[in-house]
Coordinates of C-alpha atoms and ligand atoms in Angstrom, one line a residue:
X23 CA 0.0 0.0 0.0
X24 CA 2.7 2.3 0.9
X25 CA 4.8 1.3 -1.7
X26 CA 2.1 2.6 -4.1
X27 CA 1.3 5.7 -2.5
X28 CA 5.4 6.3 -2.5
X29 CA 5.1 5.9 -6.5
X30 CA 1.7 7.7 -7.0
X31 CA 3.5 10.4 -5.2
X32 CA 6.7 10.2 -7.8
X33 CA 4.9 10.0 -11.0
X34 CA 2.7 13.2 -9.7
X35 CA 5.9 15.1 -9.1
X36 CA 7.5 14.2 -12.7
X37 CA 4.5 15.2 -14.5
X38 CA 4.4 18.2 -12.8
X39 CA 8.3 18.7 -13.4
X40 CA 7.6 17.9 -17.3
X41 CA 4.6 20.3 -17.0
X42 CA 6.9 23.1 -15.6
X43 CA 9.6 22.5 -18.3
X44 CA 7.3 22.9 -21.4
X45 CA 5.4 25.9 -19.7
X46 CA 7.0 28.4 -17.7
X47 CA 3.9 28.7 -15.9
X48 CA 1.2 31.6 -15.0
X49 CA 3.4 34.7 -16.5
X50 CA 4.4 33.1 -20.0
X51 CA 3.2 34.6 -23.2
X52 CA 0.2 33.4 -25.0
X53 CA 0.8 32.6 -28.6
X54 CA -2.2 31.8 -31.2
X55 CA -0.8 30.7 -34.0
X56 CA -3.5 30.2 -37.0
X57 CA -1.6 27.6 -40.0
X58 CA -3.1 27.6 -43.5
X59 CA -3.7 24.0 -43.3
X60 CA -1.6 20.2 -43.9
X61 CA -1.3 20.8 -47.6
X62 CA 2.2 20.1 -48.3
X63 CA 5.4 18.3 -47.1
X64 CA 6.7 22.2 -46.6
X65 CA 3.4 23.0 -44.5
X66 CA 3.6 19.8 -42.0
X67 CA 7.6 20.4 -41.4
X68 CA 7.0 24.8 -40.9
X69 CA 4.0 23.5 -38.3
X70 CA 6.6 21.1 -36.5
X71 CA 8.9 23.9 -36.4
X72 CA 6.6 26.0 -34.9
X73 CA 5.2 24.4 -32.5
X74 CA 9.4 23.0 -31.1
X75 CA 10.3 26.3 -30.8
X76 CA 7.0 27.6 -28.9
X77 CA 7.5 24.7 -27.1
X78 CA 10.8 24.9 -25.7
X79 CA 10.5 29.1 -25.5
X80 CA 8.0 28.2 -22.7
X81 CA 5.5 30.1 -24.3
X82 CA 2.0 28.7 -24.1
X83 CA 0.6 28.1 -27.4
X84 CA -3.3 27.7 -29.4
X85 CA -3.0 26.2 -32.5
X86 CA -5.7 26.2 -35.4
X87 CA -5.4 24.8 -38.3
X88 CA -7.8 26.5 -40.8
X89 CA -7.6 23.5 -44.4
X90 CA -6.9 26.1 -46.3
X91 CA -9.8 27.6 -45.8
X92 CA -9.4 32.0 -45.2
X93 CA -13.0 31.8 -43.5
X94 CA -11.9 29.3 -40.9
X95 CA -8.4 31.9 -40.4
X96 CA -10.8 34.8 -39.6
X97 CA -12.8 32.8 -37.2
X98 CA -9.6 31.7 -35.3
X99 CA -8.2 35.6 -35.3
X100 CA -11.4 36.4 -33.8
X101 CA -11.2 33.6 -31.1
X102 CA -7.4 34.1 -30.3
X103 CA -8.7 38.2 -29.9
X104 CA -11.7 37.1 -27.6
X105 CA -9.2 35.0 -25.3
X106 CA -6.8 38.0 -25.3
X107 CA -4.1 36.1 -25.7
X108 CA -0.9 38.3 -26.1
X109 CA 0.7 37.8 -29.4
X110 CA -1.0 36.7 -33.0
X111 CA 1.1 34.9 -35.0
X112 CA -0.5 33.7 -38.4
X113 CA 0.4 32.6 -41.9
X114 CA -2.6 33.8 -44.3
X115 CA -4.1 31.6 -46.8
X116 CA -4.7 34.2 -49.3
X117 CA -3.3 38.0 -49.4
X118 CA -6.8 40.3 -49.4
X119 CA -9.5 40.6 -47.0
X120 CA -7.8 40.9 -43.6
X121 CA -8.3 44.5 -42.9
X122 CA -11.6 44.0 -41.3
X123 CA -10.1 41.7 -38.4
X124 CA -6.8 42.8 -38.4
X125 CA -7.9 46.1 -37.1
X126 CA -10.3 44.3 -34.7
X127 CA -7.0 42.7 -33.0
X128 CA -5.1 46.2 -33.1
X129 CA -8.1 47.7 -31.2
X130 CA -7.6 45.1 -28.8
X131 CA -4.0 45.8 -28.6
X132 CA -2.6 42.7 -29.8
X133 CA 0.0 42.8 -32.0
X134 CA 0.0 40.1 -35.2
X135 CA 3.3 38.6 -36.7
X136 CA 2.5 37.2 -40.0
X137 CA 4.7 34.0 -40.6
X138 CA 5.4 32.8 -44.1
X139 CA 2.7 34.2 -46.2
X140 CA 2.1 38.0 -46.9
X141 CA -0.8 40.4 -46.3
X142 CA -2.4 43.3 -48.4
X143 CA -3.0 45.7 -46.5
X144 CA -3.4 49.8 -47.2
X145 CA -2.7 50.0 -42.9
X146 CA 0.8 48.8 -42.4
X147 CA 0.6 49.2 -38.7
X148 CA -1.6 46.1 -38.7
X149 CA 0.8 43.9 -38.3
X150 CA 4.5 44.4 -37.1
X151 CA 6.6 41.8 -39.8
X152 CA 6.1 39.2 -41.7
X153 CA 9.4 36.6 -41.2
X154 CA 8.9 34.8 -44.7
X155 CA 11.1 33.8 -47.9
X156 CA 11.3 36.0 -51.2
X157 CA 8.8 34.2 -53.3
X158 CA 9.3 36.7 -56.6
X159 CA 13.1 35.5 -56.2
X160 CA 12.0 32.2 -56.0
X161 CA 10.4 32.3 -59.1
X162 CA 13.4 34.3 -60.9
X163 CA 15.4 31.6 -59.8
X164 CA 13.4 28.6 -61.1
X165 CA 13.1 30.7 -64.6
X166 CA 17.3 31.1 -64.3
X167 CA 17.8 27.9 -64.1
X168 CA 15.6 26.8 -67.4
X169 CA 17.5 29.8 -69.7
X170 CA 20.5 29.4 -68.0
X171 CA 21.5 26.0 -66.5
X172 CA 19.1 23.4 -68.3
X173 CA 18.9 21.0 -71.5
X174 CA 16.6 23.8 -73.2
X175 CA 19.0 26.7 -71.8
X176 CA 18.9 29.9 -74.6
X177 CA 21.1 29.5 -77.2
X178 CA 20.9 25.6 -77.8
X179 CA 19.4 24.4 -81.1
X180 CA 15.8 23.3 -81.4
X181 CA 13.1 24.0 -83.4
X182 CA 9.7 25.8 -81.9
X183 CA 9.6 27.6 -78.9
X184 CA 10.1 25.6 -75.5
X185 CA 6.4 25.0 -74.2
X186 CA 5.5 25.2 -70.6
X187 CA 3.3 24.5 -68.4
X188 CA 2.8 26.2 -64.8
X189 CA 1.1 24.6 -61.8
X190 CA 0.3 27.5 -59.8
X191 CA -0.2 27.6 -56.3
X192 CA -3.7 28.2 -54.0
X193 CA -5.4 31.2 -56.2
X194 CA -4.3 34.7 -54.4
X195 CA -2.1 33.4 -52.2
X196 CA 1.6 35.3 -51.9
X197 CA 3.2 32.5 -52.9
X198 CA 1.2 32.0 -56.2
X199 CA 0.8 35.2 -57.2
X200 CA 4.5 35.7 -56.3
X201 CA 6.6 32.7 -58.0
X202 CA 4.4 33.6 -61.1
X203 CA 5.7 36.8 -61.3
X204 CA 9.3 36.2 -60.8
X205 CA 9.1 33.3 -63.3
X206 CA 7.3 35.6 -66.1
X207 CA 9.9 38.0 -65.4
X208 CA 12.8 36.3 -66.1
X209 CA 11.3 35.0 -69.1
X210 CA 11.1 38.7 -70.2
X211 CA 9.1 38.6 -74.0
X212 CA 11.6 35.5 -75.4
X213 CA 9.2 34.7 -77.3
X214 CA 11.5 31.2 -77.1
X215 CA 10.1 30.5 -74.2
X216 CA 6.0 30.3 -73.9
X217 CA 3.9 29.5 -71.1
X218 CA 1.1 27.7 -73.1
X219 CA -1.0 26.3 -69.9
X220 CA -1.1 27.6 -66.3
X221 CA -4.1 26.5 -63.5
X222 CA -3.6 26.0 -59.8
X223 CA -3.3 23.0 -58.2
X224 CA -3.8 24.5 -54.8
X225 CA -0.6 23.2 -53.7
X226 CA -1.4 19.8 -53.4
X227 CA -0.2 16.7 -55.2
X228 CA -3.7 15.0 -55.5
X229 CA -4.8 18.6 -57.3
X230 CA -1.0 18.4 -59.1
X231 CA -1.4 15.0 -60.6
X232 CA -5.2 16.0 -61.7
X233 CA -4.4 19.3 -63.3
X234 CA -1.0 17.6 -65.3
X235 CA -3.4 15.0 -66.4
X236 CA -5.0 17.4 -67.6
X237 CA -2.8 19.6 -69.4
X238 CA -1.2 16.4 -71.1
X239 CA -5.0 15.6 -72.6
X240 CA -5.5 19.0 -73.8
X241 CA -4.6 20.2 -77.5
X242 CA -0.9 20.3 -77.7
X243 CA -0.4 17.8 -74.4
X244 CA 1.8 15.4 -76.2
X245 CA 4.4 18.4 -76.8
X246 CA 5.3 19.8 -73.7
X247 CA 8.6 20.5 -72.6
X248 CA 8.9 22.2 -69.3
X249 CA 6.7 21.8 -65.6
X250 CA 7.1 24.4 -64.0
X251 CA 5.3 23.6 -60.3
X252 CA 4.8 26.5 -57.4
X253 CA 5.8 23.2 -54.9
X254 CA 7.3 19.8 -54.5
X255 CA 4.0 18.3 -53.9
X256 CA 2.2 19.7 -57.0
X257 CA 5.5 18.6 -59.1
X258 CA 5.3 15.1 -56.9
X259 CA 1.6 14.9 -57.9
X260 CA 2.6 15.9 -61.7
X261 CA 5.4 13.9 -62.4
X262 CA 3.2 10.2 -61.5
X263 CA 0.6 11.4 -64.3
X264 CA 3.6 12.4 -66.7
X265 CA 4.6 8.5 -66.1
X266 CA 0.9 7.1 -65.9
X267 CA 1.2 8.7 -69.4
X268 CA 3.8 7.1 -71.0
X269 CA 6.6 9.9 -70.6
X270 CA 9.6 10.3 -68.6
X271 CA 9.9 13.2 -66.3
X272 CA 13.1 14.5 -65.9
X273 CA 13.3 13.5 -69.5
X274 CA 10.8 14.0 -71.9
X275 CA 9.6 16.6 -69.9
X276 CA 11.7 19.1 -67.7
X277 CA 10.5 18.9 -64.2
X278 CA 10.8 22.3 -62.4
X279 CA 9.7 23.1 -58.8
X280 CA 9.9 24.9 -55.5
X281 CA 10.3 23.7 -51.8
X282 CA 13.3 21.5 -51.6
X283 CA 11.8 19.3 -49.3
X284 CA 13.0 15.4 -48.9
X285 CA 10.5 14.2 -51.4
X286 CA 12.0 16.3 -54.1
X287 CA 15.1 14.7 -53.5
X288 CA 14.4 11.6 -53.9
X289 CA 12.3 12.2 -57.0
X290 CA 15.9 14.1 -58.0
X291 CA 18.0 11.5 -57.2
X292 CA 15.2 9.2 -59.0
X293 CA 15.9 11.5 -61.8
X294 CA 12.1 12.4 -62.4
X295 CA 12.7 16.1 -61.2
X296 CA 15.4 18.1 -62.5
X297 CA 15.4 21.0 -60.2
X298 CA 14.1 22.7 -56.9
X299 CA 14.2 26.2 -55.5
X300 CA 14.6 25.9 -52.1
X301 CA 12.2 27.7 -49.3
X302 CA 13.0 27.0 -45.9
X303 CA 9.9 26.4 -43.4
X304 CA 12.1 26.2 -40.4
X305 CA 10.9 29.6 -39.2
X306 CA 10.2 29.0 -35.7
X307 CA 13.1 29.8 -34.3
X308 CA 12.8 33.4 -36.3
X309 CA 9.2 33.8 -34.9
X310 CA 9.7 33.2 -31.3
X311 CA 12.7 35.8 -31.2
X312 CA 10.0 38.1 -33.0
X313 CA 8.0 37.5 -29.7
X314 CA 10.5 38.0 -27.5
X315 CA 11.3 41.4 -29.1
X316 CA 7.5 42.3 -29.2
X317 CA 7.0 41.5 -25.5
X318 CA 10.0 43.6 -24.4
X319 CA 8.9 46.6 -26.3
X320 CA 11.6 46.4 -29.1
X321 CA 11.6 47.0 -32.6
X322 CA 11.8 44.9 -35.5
X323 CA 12.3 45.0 -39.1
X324 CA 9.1 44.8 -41.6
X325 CA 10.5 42.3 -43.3
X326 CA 12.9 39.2 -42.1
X327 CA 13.8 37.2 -45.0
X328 CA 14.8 33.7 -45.3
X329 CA 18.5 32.7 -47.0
X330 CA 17.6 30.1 -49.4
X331 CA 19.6 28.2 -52.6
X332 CA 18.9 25.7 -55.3
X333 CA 19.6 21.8 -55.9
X334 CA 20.0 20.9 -59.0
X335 CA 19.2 16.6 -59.5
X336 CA 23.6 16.2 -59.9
X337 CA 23.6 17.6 -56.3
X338 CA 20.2 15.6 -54.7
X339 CA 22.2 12.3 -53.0
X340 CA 24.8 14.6 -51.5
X341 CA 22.6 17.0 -49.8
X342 CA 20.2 14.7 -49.5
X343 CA 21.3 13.0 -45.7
X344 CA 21.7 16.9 -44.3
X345 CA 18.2 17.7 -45.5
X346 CA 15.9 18.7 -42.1
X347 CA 12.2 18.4 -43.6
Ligands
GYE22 O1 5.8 26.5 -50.9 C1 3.9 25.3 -50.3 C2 2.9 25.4 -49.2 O2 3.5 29.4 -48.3 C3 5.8 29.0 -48.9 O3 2.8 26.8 -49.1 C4 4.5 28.4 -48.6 C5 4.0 27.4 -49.6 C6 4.9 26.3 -49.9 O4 1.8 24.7 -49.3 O5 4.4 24.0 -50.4

């Protein structure tokens, strides 16, 4: 009987010494955090991240996730405002229509950090930075690589323009609207290179592989050259109807994408994707010393960018075993 008591006693003190070390108790910082959703292999590692570094910050954290879904975002900002928790961090789904609550959670004094995603907003004091990668470099970078680096590169022979297709992201998102315009403006009016079919595949690979199918059944399907994929999971998606059609990506046609998560790597070192443009979701770290600086009253740049590169399918099993997500 004793003995019991003795290790009743035990395990109560260890789960209140766990408790204590994950949340620094009655004074720590209350962070709601709204995600877009689970849409991508980049999404799932960026929440991971988030949450860890919350985690071991001590901050206490409420986490929605809104499936991609900008309704479902608003309805979390205006629960996360109601509890009065003390910081907003959020990455938004789309980039209009935030005014509306973004001011309700200034007038209640909380200040928002967006994460990942950008805003449009005429009121810049609605939010005090967005900690996110360069998405319009992103998109130069993927066009660089095509004119620059690739088999079709300018100044090799062929006959005909190079034909591409574009999987765009979620429709109005930063990312989408972003990547597009870096790609198109790299591309410049060569009229060597044409975009010939662009639709979104919201980001997903179910949507990707759909929309590719697609594209290859439309008029002019059977001659394109180049994919060109907002993210990994689109391409992923993409590259299994390019096979189910008799084709070889990598091959037959260029495989371009964005992410640089582990699944691109190993379609790289599969030889089915030819290139990635990385964008790092690690940004937790970034986003709890945005807190930090918010809760002690100091300021912060409006912008903190991410340092990102791009792996080419020669460089895939190399990097590979030092890739974190
Ligand atoms: O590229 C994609 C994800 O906003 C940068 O969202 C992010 C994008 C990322 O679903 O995979």
């Amino acid at each position: 009987m004793k003995r019991v008591f003795v290790l009743g006693v035990a395990v109560a003190l260890l789960a209140l010494a766990a408790g204590c070390a994950r949340d620094a108790g009655g004074d720590a910082p209350v962070v709601g955090f709204s995600q877009v959703g689970a849409e991508s292999e980049w999404r799932t590692a960026n929440t991971r991240s988030v949450r860890s570094a919350i985690e071991e910050a001590g901050f206490r954290l409420r986490f929605s996730d809104a499936q991609q879904k900008q309704e479902n975002q608003i309805k979390a900002l205006r629960s996360f405002i109601a509890q009065r928790v003390d910081v907003i961090a959020f990455s938004p789904v789309v980039e209009s229509g935030w005014e509306t609550v973004l001011r309700e959670a200034k007038a209640a004094g909380i200040p928002v950090i967006l994460t990942d995603r950008s805003v449009d907003v005429s009121d810049e004091s609605l939010y005090v930075t967005l900690i996110g990668s360069d998405f319009v470099e992103e998109g130069r970078k993927a066009a660089r690589w095509l004119l620059e680096e690739s088999p079709l590169r300018r100044g090799e022979d062929r006959e005909g323009p190079v034909r591409i297709v574009e999987l765009q992201g979620t429709v109005g998102s930063a990312p989408a609207i972003d990547r597009g315009k870096g790609f198109r403006e790299v591309l410049g009016d060569d009229q060597d290179y044409r975009i010939v079919r662009t639709q979104s595949g919201d980001f997903t690979r179910a949507r990707g592989k759909e929309v590719m199918e697609a594209f290859l059944k439309s008029e002019g399907g059977d001659n394109i050259d180049v994919l060109f994929a907002h993210n990994d999971d689109m391409a992923i998606g993409a590259i299994q109807a390019i096979e189910e059609s008799g084709l070889r990506p990598g091959e037959d046609i260029l495989v371009i994408s964005i992410d640089a998560v582990r699944g691109a790597f190993e379609a790289m070192m599969a030889g089915k994707l030819n290139v990635t443009v990385e964008c790092n979701p690690l940004l937790g770290p970034q986003l709890v010393d945005a807190i930090r600086a918010v809760q002690e009253g100091r300021e912060l740049p409006r912008r903190i960018v991410v340092e990102e590169s791009v792996f080419t399918r020669e460089q895939a099993a190399e990097v590979f075993p030092s890739r974190q997500y």
